[in-house]
Amino acid sequence: MDGGDEGEKGGITVTWENLEVIVTKNKKQILHGLTGYAQPGKLLAVMGPSGSGKSTLLDALAGRLRSDIQQSGKILINGKTQTLAYGTSGYVTQDDAMLSALTAGETLYYSAQLQFPNSMSIAEKKRQADITLREMGLQDAINTRVGGYGSKGLSGGQKRRLSICIEILTRPRLLFLDEPTSGLDSAASYYVMSRIASLSLRDGIQRTIVASIHQPSSEVVELFDYLCLLSSGETVYFGPASEANQFFASNGFPCPTLYNPSDHYLRIINKDFYQDIAEGSSKGSITENAIDVLVNSYKGSEMKFQVQIEVTKISKCDLGAMRNRRTHALFLSQCMVLIKRSSLQLYRDISNYWLRLVVFIAIAISLGTIFYQVGSSKRSIQVRGSLLSFLMSVLTFMTLIGGFPPLIEEMKVFERERMNGHYSITAFLIGNILSPIPYMLMISLISGVIVCYLSGLHKGVEQYLYFASILFAIMMWAESLMMVVGSIFPNFVMGVIIAGGVEGLAILTAGFYRLPDDLPNPLWKYPCYYISFLTYAFQGSFKNEFEGLTFVWHQDGGTIKVSGRDILSDTWHVQMGHSKWVDLAIMFGMIFVYRILFLVINKIKEKSKPIVPTVNGPQAKTFSITNMDEL
């Protein structure tokens, strides 16, 4: 192998030697001493039955193993231990995580704006996106929405192809694909795999492609250059795909004439179903013996010896460090693209903020009519407090119930794009903060004016704007809490339970359902009462409502007048040492803390799971693109 030529062409060679992967929690070993390599200009297919370790092998090679998984052995990139720099690799996951309200064309156009640098024109980015869509046969689906829960859109096969488009858009030198034909029929599978195989030798650049694939057709098998067969984490075969038939035949398992080779291989090395069908019979033991024969035969074969020689040879070659030839959009451009994309998603997704707006207007009208013109009698003191606390409590839970499903969808997209280094966490956070603000303002202002007008709360422009600001802050806090919970518990059911529990405790200890002075110590008042976000929402809204009012009622033949400040301190036990604006400032300060906590959590997750460096990282470099060959 000519290392100088390889480095000049910019190819990437990946080798792994004695690779073992163990789940630290239960000490389960997933991969058992695997050795192999992937070369530029070649398509390596990783095959095996479900649970054989295909996806784990790809994750290990791409540096994507979870923090609770222990890896040993040696993985070299171009003969060296080095990080996969941004732009040099792409990874197509099994999960087609995309924003449901965007069309196929918009999904790829926005991805192009994030992945390509600012030096490339918008028109050129769009042109490259169009070319990639046509390559995957999606030219007729450009204006079709992705679709998701409750909405029709692209078919499963089209989503799969669109996911591949996103990662091959920039023509990376190294491409990992986890089950790229999942959800595709045989014709579409061949079409997609032929396009993927053609990427290995396109534009005069040799690319390295590693794909796990479950059960390809015979036509697809012919596209493979190399084949790695796994069974229960052990190598059954590694070598040229064209020689796999001979290997099986030499060990007494010849492939029948006119039979799909991949079906034959998987039938021989899949022991699960035979044992289930005829437990205690000889079939199960025959299958296990067949796997043992093949594994042991491969370990002692000339082919395994040649693989070891090749891996050693590559490890000793100086193929050079990977050149960081590409960078993505600058930070401000990332923020603008993410804001535009998220805003378009929110505008089209009627099940998110639009539905919440309609529902909350209905709730506001209901509350306004139920608590119509509460007046200023003694009874109105309790009525005003009940109205305010109920309104804020309902808004808190409505934000959770209505906002968590879209958040989970967005977090899945963020996880995929962030793992591939498309943008920074800070850019995502800024886009997530700014894009929903118009909708939150709409909900808080419209519902606020309905409730204030119908119920006869404290009149005044300042009081109304403060009341709307409280509602706005509550929505911001609830969404911030969901982001923190969602980054720790991405499961929808678990996330809703955890976030709902936190919000329930925040409401319970906020000082209305149990007055502050009556809360038991040390837990419920110190610290729960003081760290509850709704404590300051209740206090601020109560000060906004009662300060400046005088309540009058008749008792024992006389007239009693009580100022709002006295009611705040005596009836509601509100802390009067600071103004309502301080309460509002504390609320926004807590929102800021939650957002920073989200940032910290994801930074910690990144440290435990290596990803490609971003443009802001120490390894990033800028460059000028003159044509696509430079990519």
Coordinates of N, CA and C in Angstrom, one line a residue, residues 293-381:
V293 N -17.9 -24.4 14.3 CA -17.0 -24.9 13.2 C -16.5 -23.7 12.3
L294 N -17.5 -22.8 12.0 CA -17.1 -21.7 11.1 C -16.2 -20.7 11.8
V295 N -16.5 -20.4 13.1 CA -15.6 -19.5 13.9 C -14.2 -20.1 14.0
N296 N -14.1 -21.3 14.4 CA -12.8 -21.9 14.6 C -12.1 -22.1 13.3
S297 N -12.8 -22.4 12.2 CA -12.2 -22.5 10.9 C -11.6 -21.2 10.5
Y298 N -12.4 -20.1 10.7 CA -11.9 -18.8 10.3 C -10.6 -18.4 11.1
K299 N -10.7 -18.7 12.4 CA -9.5 -18.3 13.3 C -8.3 -19.0 12.8
G300 N -8.4 -20.2 12.3 CA -7.2 -20.9 11.9 C -6.9 -20.9 10.4
S301 N -7.7 -20.0 9.7 CA -7.6 -20.0 8.3 C -6.5 -19.1 7.8
E302 N -6.1 -19.3 6.6 CA -5.1 -18.4 5.9 C -5.7 -17.0 5.7
M303 N -7.0 -17.0 5.6 CA -7.7 -15.7 5.4 C -7.6 -14.8 6.7
K304 N -7.7 -15.4 7.8 CA -7.5 -14.6 9.1 C -6.1 -14.2 9.2
F305 N -5.2 -15.0 8.8 CA -3.8 -14.7 8.8 C -3.5 -13.5 7.9
Q306 N -4.1 -13.5 6.7 CA -3.9 -12.4 5.8 C -4.5 -11.1 6.3
V307 N -5.7 -11.2 7.0 CA -6.3 -10.0 7.6 C -5.3 -9.4 8.7
Q308 N -4.8 -10.3 9.5 CA -3.8 -9.8 10.5 C -2.6 -9.2 9.9
I309 N -2.1 -9.7 8.8 CA -0.9 -9.2 8.2 C -1.3 -7.8 7.6
E310 N -2.5 -7.7 7.0 CA -2.9 -6.4 6.4 C -3.1 -5.3 7.5
V311 N -3.7 -5.7 8.6 CA -3.9 -4.8 9.7 C -2.6 -4.3 10.2
T312 N -1.6 -5.2 10.4 CA -0.3 -4.9 10.9 C 0.4 -4.0 9.9
K313 N 0.3 -4.3 8.6 CA 0.9 -3.5 7.5 C 0.4 -2.1 7.5
I314 N -0.9 -1.9 7.6 CA -1.5 -0.6 7.6 C -1.1 0.2 8.9
S315 N -1.0 -0.5 10.0 CA -0.6 0.2 11.2 C 0.8 0.7 11.2
K316 N 1.6 0.1 10.4 CA 3.0 0.5 10.3 C 3.2 1.6 9.2
C317 N 2.2 1.7 8.3 CA 2.3 2.7 7.2 C 2.1 4.1 7.8
D318 N 2.8 5.0 7.2 CA 2.6 6.4 7.6 C 1.6 7.0 6.6
L319 N 0.3 6.9 6.8 CA -0.7 7.4 5.9 C -1.0 8.9 6.2
G320 N -0.4 9.4 7.2 CA -0.6 10.8 7.5 C -1.8 11.1 8.3
A321 N -1.8 12.2 9.1 CA -2.9 12.6 9.9 C -4.0 13.1 8.9
M322 N -5.3 12.9 9.3 CA -6.4 13.4 8.5 C -6.3 14.9 8.4
R323 N -6.5 15.4 7.2 CA -6.5 16.9 7.1 C -7.9 17.4 7.3
N324 N -8.0 18.4 8.1 CA -9.3 19.1 8.4 C -9.6 20.0 7.2
R325 N -10.2 19.4 6.1 CA -10.4 20.1 4.9 C -11.6 21.0 4.8
R326 N -12.5 20.8 5.9 CA -13.8 21.4 5.8 C -14.3 21.9 7.1
T327 N -15.1 23.0 7.1 CA -15.7 23.5 8.3 C -17.1 23.8 7.9
H328 N -18.0 23.9 8.9 CA -19.4 24.2 8.7 C -19.6 25.7 8.8
A329 N -20.9 26.1 8.9 CA -21.2 27.5 9.0 C -20.7 28.1 10.3
L330 N -20.5 29.4 10.3 CA -20.0 30.1 11.5 C -21.1 30.1 12.5
F331 N -20.7 30.5 13.7 CA -21.7 30.4 14.9 C -22.9 31.2 14.6
L332 N -22.8 32.4 14.2 CA -24.0 33.3 14.0 C -24.9 32.7 12.9
S333 N -24.3 32.2 11.9 CA -25.0 31.6 10.8 C -25.8 30.3 11.3
Q334 N -25.1 29.5 12.2 CA -25.8 28.4 12.8 C -27.0 28.8 13.5
C335 N -26.9 29.9 14.4 CA -28.0 30.4 15.2 C -29.2 30.8 14.3
M336 N -28.9 31.5 13.2 CA -29.9 32.0 12.3 C -30.6 30.9 11.6
V337 N -29.9 29.9 11.1 CA -30.5 28.8 10.4 C -31.4 28.0 11.4
L338 N -30.9 27.7 12.6 CA -31.7 27.0 13.6 C -32.9 27.7 14.0
I339 N -32.8 29.1 14.1 CA -34.0 29.9 14.5 C -35.0 29.8 13.3
K340 N -34.6 29.9 12.1 CA -35.5 29.9 10.9 C -36.1 28.5 10.8
R341 N -35.3 27.4 11.0 CA -35.8 26.1 10.8 C -36.8 25.8 11.9
S342 N -36.5 26.1 13.2 CA -37.4 25.8 14.3 C -38.7 26.7 14.2
S343 N -38.6 27.9 13.7 CA -39.7 28.8 13.6 C -40.7 28.2 12.5
L344 N -40.1 27.7 11.4 CA -41.0 27.1 10.4 C -41.7 25.9 10.9
Q345 N -41.0 25.0 11.7 CA -41.5 23.8 12.3 C -42.7 24.2 13.2
L346 N -42.5 25.2 14.1 CA -43.5 25.6 15.0 C -44.7 26.2 14.3
Y347 N -44.5 27.0 13.2 CA -45.6 27.6 12.5 C -46.5 26.5 11.9
R348 N -45.9 25.5 11.4 CA -46.7 24.4 10.7 C -47.3 23.4 11.6
D349 N -46.7 23.2 12.7 CA -47.1 22.2 13.7 C -48.3 22.7 14.5
I350 N -49.5 22.4 14.0 CA -50.7 23.0 14.7 C -50.9 22.3 16.0
S351 N -50.3 21.1 16.2 CA -50.6 20.4 17.5 C -49.7 20.9 18.6
N352 N -48.9 21.9 18.4 CA -48.0 22.4 19.4 C -48.6 23.7 19.9
Y353 N -48.0 24.8 19.5 CA -48.4 26.1 20.1 C -49.8 26.6 19.7
W354 N -50.1 26.3 18.4 CA -51.4 26.7 17.9 C -52.6 26.1 18.7
L355 N -52.4 24.8 18.9 CA -53.5 24.1 19.7 C -53.5 24.6 21.2
R356 N -52.3 24.8 21.7 CA -52.2 25.3 23.1 C -52.9 26.7 23.2
L357 N -52.7 27.5 22.1 CA -53.3 28.8 22.1 C -54.8 28.7 22.2
V358 N -55.4 27.9 21.3 CA -56.8 27.7 21.3 C -57.3 27.2 22.6
V359 N -56.7 26.2 23.1 CA -57.1 25.6 24.4 C -57.0 26.6 25.5
F360 N -56.0 27.3 25.6 CA -55.8 28.3 26.7 C -56.7 29.5 26.6
I361 N -57.1 29.8 25.3 CA -58.1 30.9 25.2 C -59.4 30.4 25.7
A362 N -59.7 29.1 25.5 CA -61.0 28.5 26.0 C -60.9 28.5 27.5
I363 N -59.8 28.1 28.1 CA -59.6 28.1 29.5 C -59.7 29.5 30.1
A364 N -59.1 30.5 29.4 CA -59.2 31.9 29.9 C -60.6 32.4 29.9
I365 N -61.4 32.0 28.9 CA -62.8 32.5 28.8 C -63.6 31.8 29.9
S366 N -63.3 30.5 30.1 CA -64.0 29.7 31.2 C -63.7 30.3 32.6
L367 N -62.4 30.6 32.8 CA -62.1 31.2 34.1 C -62.7 32.6 34.3
G368 N -62.6 33.4 33.2 CA -63.1 34.7 33.2 C -64.6 34.8 33.5
T369 N -65.3 33.8 33.0 CA -66.8 33.8 33.2 C -67.1 33.1 34.6
I370 N -66.4 32.1 35.0 CA -66.6 31.5 36.3 C -66.3 32.5 37.4
F371 N -65.2 33.3 37.2 CA -64.8 34.3 38.2 C -65.2 35.7 37.7
Y372 N -66.3 35.8 37.2 CA -66.7 37.1 36.5 C -66.8 38.2 37.6
Q373 N -66.1 39.3 37.3 CA -66.2 40.5 38.1 C -66.2 40.2 39.6
V374 N -65.0 39.7 40.1 CA -64.9 39.2 41.5 C -65.2 40.3 42.5
G375 N -65.0 41.6 42.2 CA -65.3 42.6 43.1 C -64.2 42.8 44.2
S376 N -64.5 43.5 45.2 CA -63.5 43.9 46.3 C -64.0 43.6 47.7
S377 N -64.9 42.6 47.8 CA -65.4 42.2 49.1 C -64.4 41.3 49.8
K378 N -64.8 40.9 51.0 CA -63.9 40.0 51.8 C -63.8 38.6 51.0
R379 N -64.9 38.2 50.4 CA -64.8 36.9 49.7 C -63.9 37.0 48.5
S380 N -63.8 38.1 47.9 CA -63.0 38.3 46.7 C -61.5 38.0 47.0
I381 N -61.1 38.2 48.2 CA -59.7 38.0 48.6 C -59.3 36.5 48.2

